[in-house]
Each structure stands twice: as structure tokens, then as C-alpha cells.
mmCIF file of C-alpha atoms and ligand atoms in Angstrom:
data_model
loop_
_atom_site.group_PDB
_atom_site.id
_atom_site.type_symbol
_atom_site.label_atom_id
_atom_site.label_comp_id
_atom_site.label_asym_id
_atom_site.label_seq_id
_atom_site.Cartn_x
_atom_site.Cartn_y
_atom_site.Cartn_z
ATOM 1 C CA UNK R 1 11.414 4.922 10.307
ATOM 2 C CA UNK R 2 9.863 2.391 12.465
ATOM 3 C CA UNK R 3 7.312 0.404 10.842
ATOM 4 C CA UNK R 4 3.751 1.019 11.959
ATOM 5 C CA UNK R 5 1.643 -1.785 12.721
ATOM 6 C CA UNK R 6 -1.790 -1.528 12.736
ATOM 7 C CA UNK R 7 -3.239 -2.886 15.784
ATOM 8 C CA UNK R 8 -6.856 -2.999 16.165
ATOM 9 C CA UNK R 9 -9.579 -5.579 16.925
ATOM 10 C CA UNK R 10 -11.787 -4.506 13.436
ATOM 11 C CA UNK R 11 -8.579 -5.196 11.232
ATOM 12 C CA UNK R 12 -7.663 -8.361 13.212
ATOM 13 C CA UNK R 13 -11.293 -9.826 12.593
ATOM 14 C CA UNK R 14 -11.023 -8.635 8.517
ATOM 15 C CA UNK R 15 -7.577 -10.555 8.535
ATOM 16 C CA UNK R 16 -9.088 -13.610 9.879
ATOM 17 C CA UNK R 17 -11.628 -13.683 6.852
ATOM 18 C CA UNK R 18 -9.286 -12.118 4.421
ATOM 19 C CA UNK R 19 -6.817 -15.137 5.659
ATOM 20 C CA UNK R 20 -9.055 -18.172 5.419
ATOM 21 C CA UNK R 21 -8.436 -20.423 2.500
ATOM 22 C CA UNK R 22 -12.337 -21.064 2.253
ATOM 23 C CA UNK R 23 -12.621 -17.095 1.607
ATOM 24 C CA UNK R 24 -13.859 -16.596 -2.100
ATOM 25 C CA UNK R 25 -12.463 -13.848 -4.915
ATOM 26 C CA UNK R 26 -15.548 -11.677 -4.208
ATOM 27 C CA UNK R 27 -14.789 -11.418 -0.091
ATOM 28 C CA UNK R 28 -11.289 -11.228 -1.048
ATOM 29 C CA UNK R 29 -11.808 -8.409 -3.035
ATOM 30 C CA UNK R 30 -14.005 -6.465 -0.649
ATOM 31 C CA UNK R 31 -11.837 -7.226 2.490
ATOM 32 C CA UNK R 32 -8.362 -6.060 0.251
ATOM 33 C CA UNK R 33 -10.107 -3.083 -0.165
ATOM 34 C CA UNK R 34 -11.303 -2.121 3.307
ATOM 35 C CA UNK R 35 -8.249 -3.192 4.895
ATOM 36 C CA UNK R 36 -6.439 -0.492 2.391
ATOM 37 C CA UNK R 37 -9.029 2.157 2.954
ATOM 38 C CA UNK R 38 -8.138 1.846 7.130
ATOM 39 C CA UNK R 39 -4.330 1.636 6.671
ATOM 40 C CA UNK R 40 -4.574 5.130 4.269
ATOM 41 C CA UNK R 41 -6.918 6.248 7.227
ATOM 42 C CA UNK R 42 -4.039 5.666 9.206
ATOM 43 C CA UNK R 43 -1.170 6.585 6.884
ATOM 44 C CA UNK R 44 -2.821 10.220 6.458
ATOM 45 C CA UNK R 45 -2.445 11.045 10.473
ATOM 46 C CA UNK R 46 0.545 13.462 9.754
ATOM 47 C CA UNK R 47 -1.235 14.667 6.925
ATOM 48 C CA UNK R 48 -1.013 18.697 6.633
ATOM 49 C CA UNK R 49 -4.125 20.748 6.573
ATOM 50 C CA UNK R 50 -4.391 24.374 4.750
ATOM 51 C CA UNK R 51 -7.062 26.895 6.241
ATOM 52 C CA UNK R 52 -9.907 27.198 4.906
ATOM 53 C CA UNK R 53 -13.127 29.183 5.294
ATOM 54 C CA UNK R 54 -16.727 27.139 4.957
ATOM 55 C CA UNK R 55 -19.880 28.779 4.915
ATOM 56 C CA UNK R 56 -22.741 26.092 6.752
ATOM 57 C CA UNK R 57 -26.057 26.906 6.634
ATOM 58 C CA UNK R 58 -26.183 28.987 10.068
ATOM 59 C CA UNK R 59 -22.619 30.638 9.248
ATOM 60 C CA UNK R 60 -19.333 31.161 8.010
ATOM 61 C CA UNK R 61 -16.340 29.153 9.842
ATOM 62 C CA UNK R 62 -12.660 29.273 9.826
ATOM 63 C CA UNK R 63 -11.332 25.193 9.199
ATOM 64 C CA UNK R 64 -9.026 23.019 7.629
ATOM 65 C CA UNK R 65 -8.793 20.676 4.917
ATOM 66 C CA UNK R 66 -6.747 18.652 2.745
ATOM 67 C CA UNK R 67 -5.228 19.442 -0.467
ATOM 68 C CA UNK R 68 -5.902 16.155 -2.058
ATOM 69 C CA UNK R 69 -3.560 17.113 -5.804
ATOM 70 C CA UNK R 70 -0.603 16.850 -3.238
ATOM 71 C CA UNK R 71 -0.756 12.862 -3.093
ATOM 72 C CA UNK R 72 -0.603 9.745 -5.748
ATOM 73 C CA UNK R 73 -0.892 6.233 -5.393
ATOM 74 C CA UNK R 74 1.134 3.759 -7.196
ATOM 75 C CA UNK R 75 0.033 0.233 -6.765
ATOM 76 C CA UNK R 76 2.369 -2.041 -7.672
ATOM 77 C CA UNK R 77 0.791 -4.516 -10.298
ATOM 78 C CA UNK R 78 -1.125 -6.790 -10.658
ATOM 79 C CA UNK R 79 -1.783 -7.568 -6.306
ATOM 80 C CA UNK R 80 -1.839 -4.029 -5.848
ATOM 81 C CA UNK R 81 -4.199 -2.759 -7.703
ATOM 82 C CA UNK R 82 -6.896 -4.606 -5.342
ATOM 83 C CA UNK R 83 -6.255 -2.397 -3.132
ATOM 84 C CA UNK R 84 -7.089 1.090 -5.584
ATOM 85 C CA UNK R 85 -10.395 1.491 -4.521
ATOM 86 C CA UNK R 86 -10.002 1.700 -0.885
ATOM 87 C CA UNK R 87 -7.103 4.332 -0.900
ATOM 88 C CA UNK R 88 -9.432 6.057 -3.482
ATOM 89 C CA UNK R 89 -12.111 6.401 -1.442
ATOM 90 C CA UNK R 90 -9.983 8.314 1.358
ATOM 91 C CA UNK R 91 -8.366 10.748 -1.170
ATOM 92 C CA UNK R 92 -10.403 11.034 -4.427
ATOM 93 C CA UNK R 93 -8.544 13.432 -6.006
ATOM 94 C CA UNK R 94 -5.495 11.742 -5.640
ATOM 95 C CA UNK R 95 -3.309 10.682 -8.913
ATOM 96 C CA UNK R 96 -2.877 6.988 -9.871
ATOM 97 C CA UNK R 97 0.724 5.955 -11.309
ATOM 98 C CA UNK R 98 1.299 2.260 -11.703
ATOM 99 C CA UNK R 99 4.673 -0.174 -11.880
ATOM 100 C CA UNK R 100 4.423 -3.781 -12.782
ATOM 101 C CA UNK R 101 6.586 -6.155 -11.138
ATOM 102 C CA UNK R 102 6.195 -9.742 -10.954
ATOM 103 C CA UNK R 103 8.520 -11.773 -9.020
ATOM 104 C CA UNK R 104 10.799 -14.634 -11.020
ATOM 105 C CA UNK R 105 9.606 -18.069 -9.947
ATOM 106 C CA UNK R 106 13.299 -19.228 -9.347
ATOM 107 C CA UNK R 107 15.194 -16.155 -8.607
ATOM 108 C CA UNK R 108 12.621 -15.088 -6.797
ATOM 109 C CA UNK R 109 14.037 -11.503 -7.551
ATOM 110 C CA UNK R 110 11.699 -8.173 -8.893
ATOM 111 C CA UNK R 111 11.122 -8.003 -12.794
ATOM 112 C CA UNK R 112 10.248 -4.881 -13.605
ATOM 113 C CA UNK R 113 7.656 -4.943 -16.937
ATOM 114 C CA UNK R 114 5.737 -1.297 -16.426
ATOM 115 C CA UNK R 115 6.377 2.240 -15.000
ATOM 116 C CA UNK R 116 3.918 5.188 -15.838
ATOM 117 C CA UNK R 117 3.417 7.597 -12.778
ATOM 118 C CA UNK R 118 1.761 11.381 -13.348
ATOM 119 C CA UNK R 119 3.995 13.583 -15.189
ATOM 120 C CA UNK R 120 4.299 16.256 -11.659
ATOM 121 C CA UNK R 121 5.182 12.671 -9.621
ATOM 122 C CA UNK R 122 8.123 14.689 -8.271
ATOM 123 C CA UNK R 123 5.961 17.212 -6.320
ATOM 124 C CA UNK R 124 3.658 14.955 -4.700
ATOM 125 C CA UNK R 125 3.686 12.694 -2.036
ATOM 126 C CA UNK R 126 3.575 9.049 -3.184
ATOM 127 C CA UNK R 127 1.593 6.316 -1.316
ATOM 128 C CA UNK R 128 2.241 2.522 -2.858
ATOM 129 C CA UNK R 129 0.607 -0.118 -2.159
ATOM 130 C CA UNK R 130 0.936 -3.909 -2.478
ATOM 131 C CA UNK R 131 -0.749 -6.536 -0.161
ATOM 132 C CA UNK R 132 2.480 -8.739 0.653
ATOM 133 C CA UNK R 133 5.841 -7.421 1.291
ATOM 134 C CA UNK R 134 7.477 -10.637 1.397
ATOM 135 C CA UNK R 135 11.418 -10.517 0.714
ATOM 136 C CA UNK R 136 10.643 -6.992 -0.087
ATOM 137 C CA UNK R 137 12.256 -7.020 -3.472
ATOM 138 C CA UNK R 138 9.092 -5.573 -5.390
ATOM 139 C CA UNK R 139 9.200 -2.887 -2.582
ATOM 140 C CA UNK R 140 12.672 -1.681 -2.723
ATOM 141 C CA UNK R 141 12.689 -1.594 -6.928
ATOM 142 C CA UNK R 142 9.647 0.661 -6.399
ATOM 143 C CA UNK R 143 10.991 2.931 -4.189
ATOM 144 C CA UNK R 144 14.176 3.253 -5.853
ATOM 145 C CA UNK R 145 12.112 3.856 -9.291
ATOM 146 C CA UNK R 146 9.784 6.648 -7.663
ATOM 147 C CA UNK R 147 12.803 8.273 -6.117
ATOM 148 C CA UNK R 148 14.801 8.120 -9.575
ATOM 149 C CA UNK R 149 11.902 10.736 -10.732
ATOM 150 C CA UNK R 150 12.590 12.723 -7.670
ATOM 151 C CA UNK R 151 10.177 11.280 -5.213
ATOM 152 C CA UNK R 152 10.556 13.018 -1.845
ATOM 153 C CA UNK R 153 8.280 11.870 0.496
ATOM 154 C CA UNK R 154 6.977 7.785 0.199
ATOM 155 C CA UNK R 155 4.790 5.614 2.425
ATOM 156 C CA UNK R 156 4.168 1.724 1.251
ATOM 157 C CA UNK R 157 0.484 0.299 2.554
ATOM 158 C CA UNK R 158 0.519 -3.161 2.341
ATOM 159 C CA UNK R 159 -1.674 -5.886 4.689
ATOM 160 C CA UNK R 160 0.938 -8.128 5.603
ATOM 161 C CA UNK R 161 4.431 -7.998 6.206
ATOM 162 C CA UNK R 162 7.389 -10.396 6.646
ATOM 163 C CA UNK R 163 10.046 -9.642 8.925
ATOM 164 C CA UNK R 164 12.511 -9.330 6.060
ATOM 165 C CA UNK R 165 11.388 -7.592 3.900
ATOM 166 C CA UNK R 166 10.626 -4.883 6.510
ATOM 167 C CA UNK R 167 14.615 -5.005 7.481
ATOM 168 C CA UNK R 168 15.666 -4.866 3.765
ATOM 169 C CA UNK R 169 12.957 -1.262 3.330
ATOM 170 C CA UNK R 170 14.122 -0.086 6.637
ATOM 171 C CA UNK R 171 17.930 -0.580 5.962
ATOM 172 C CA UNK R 172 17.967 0.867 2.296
ATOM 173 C CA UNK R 173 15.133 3.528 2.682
ATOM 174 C CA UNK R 174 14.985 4.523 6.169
ATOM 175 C CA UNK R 175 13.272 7.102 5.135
ATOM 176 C CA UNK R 176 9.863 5.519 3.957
ATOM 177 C CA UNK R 177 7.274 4.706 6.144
ATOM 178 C CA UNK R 178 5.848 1.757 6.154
ATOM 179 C CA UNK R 179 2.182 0.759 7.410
ATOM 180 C CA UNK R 180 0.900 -2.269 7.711
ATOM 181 C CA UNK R 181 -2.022 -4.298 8.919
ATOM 182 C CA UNK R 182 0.301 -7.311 10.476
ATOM 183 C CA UNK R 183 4.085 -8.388 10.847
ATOM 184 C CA UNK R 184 3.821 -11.958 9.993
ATOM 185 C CA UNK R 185 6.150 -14.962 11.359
ATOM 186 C CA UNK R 186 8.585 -15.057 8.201
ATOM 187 C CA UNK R 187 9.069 -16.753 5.039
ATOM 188 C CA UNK R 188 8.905 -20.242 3.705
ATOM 189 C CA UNK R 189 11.431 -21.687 1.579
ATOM 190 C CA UNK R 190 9.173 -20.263 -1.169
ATOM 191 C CA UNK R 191 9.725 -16.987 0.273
ATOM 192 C CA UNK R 192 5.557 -16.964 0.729
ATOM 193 C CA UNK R 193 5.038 -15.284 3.980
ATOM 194 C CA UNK R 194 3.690 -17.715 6.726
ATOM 195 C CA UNK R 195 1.263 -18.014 8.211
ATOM 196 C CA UNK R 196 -0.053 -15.383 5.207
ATOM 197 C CA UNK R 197 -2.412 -15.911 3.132
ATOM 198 C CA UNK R 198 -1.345 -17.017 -0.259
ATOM 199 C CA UNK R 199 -0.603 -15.202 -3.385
ATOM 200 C CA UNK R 200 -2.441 -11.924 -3.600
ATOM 201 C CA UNK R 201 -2.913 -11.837 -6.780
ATOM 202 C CA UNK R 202 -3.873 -14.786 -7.387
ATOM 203 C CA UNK R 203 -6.757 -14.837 -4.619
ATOM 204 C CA UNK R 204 -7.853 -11.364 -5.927
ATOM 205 C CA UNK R 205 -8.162 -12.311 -9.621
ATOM 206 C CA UNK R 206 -9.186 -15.855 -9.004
ATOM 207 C CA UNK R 207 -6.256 -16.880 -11.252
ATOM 208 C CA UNK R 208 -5.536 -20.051 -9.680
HETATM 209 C C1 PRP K 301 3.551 -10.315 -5.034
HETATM 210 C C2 PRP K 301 3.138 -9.127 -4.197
HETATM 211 C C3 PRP K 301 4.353 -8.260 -4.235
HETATM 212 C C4 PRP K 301 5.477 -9.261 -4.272
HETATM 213 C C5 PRP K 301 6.071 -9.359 -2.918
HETATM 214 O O1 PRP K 301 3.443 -10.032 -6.374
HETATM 215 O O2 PRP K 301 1.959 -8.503 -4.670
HETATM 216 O O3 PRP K 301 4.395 -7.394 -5.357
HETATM 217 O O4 PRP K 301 4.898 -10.519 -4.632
HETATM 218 O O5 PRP K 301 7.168 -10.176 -2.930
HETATM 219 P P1 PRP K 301 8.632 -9.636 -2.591
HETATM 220 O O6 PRP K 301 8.514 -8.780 -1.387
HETATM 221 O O7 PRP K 301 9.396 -10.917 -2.305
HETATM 222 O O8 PRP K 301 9.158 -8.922 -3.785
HETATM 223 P P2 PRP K 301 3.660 -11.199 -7.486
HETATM 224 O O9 PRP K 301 5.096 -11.271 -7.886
HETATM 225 O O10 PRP K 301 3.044 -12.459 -6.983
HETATM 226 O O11 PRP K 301 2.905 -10.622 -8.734
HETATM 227 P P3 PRP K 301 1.329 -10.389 -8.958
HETATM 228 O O12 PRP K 301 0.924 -9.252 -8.070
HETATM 229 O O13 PRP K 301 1.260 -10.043 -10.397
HETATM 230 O O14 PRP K 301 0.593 -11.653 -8.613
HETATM 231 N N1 URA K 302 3.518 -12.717 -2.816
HETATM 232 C C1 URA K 302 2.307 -13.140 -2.390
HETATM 233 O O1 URA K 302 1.290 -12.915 -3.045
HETATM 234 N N2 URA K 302 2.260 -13.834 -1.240
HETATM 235 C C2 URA K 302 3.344 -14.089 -0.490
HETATM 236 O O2 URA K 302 3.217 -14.718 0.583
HETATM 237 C C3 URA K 302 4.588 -13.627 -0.953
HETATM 238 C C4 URA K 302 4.650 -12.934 -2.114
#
């Protein structure tokens, strides 16, 4: 699946902010967490309604609405978990599973330290997020994980994205969908994305 960009002048302007080195853990935090409440906006516009029947105050009506025990989130720890409380706020009822993954400072590859997802994982539809996905090693040890418990149907939210880490998700799970805010340039010899805006995690727990 082609991955979805979100293009729109209210998440360009919350970039710029959420970009800026001058931007404080507080801002950070706010702007992580509307940026993730707009891209599950947007992830949830396949999203299948049941019918329902809704009595207003003048009368009854036939309608639609979500069954919100169909979905969980997994953010992938620690940079995900920033952005909990704006995917939260779109689906409330939604499970929370989490998997911890740092990447090695000189192999620069996914080490996986934590996995605990809701028990019924398997029947729901699973929605991860994580801010960067930079080489997209986190991303594909995720998805393989999630899948191992017989996953179906995965989407990964994250705000910015580097060209190859998108390839490597496309190429070994063409069938998760991936949203994000904005394809950045590419990677430094760091593998940080570039222009980007950091590390995450670090910005959104002030740990540096
Ligand atoms: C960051 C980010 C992703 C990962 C992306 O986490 O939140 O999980 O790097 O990099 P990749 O696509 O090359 O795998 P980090 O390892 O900095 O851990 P943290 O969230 O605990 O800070
Ligand atoms: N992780 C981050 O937090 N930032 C990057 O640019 C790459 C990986």
C-alpha cells in the first residue's frame, strides 16, 4: 500500500513548531499529541460503521457508528507513547498494547526489551504509532511481532517519515498502511532523519 501523506496547511504549521529546536518539552508534548489525534482522524476514513438506532430528543433515527473494542494501539516505546493521548481521544475505547524497542547506538539495529498487547490482539485491528520512522527497523520488528500473534489488519501513525524506511515497510509488509504527517529528505550518517526534528524521545521526555 501506498503510503499516505498527510497534506494539509494546519499540520504543516504544527510541524513547523513541533520542528523548531527553540520548541520546549511542554509544546512538544501538546503538538505530538495533536498531530497523532489528526493522522488517526485520517487513518479511520475506511473505518466500518454498524447500524444503529438513536433516539434524539424530537425522535428515533436509523445511523451508524463505530465499534470502538474492534481497534488497539500499540505505541512503540518510549517516543511513542507521546503520541497515546491523541489516538485516545479519537477512539476511547480502544485497547493499549505496548513494545519497547530502542535502537543500538552503533548497530543502529531494533532491540527489542518489551511486548504486552491485549490478550484478543488477534481479532482487532492494530494501529502503532511512533513519531520517526527512520531506517524503519523499530517498524518492521513491530509488525512482524503483532503479526506473530495473528495480527490481520495494521496501520503505523507516525509524524515523520524517511524515505527508507517507508521502502523497507512497503517492501516487507505491503500490506500495512502507513500514514504520516511528512516524507522527509532522508537520513544522515546517524540515520536521524533530516531535516527532522531530533530524537523523539528525547524532546518529549526532556531527557537530553
Ligand atoms: C526512535 C523512534 C523509533 C525509532 C526509529 O526510537 O521513536 O522507535 O527510533 O528508528 P528506526 O526507524 O531507524 O528503527 P529510539 O530508538 O530513539 O528510542 P526511544 O523512543 O526510547 O527514544
Ligand atoms: N529516532 C528519532 O527520534 N529521530 C530520528 O531522526 C531517527 C530516529
Amino acid at each position: 500500500m501506498k503510503t499516505i501523506e498527510l497534506n494539509h496547511p494546519l499540520i504543516t504549521h504544527k510541524l513547523a513548531i513541533l520542528r523548531d529546536e527553540k520548541t520546549g518539552t511542554k509544546k512538544f508534548r501538546e503538538l505530538t499529541s495533536e498531530l497523532a489525534m489528526l493522522l488517526c482522524y485520517e487513518a479511520m476514513k475506511d473505518a466500518k460503521l454498524e447500524k444503529v438506532t438513536v433516539q434524539t430528543p424530537l425522535q428515533k433515527m436509523n445511523t451508524y457508528m463505530l465499534d470502538e473494542h474492534k481497534y488497539a494501539f500499540v505505541p512503540i516505546l518510549r517516543a511513542g507513547t507521546g503520541m497515546l493521548d491523541g489516538v485516545i481521544s479519537v477512539i476511547p475505547n480502544a485497547k493499549i498494547g505496548h513494545i519497547g524497542m530502542y535502537r543500538d547506538e552503533k548497530t543502529f539495529k531494533p532491540v527489542n526489551y518489551f511486548f504486552k498487547v491485549p490478550k484478543d490482539i488477534e481479532k482487532r485491528e492494530v494501529i502503532i504509532v511512533d513519531p520517526m520512522l527512520a531506517t524503519g527497523g523499530s517498524a518492521l520488528d513491530a509488525i512482524s511481532l503483532l503479526k506473530e500473534k495473528g495480527v490481520k489488519k495494521i496501520k503505523f501513525l507516525c509524524i515523520i517519515a524517511a524515505p527508507e524506511g517507508i521502502k523497507l515497510v512497503e517492501e516487507n509488509h505491503p500490506d500495512v498502511q502507513i500514514y504520516t504527517a511528512c516524507i522527509d529528505k532522508r537520513l544522515n550518517k546517524n540515520n536521524y532523519i533530516v531535516p527532522g526534528l531530533g530524537d523523539a524521545g528525547d524532546r518529549i521526555f526532556g531527557t537530553k
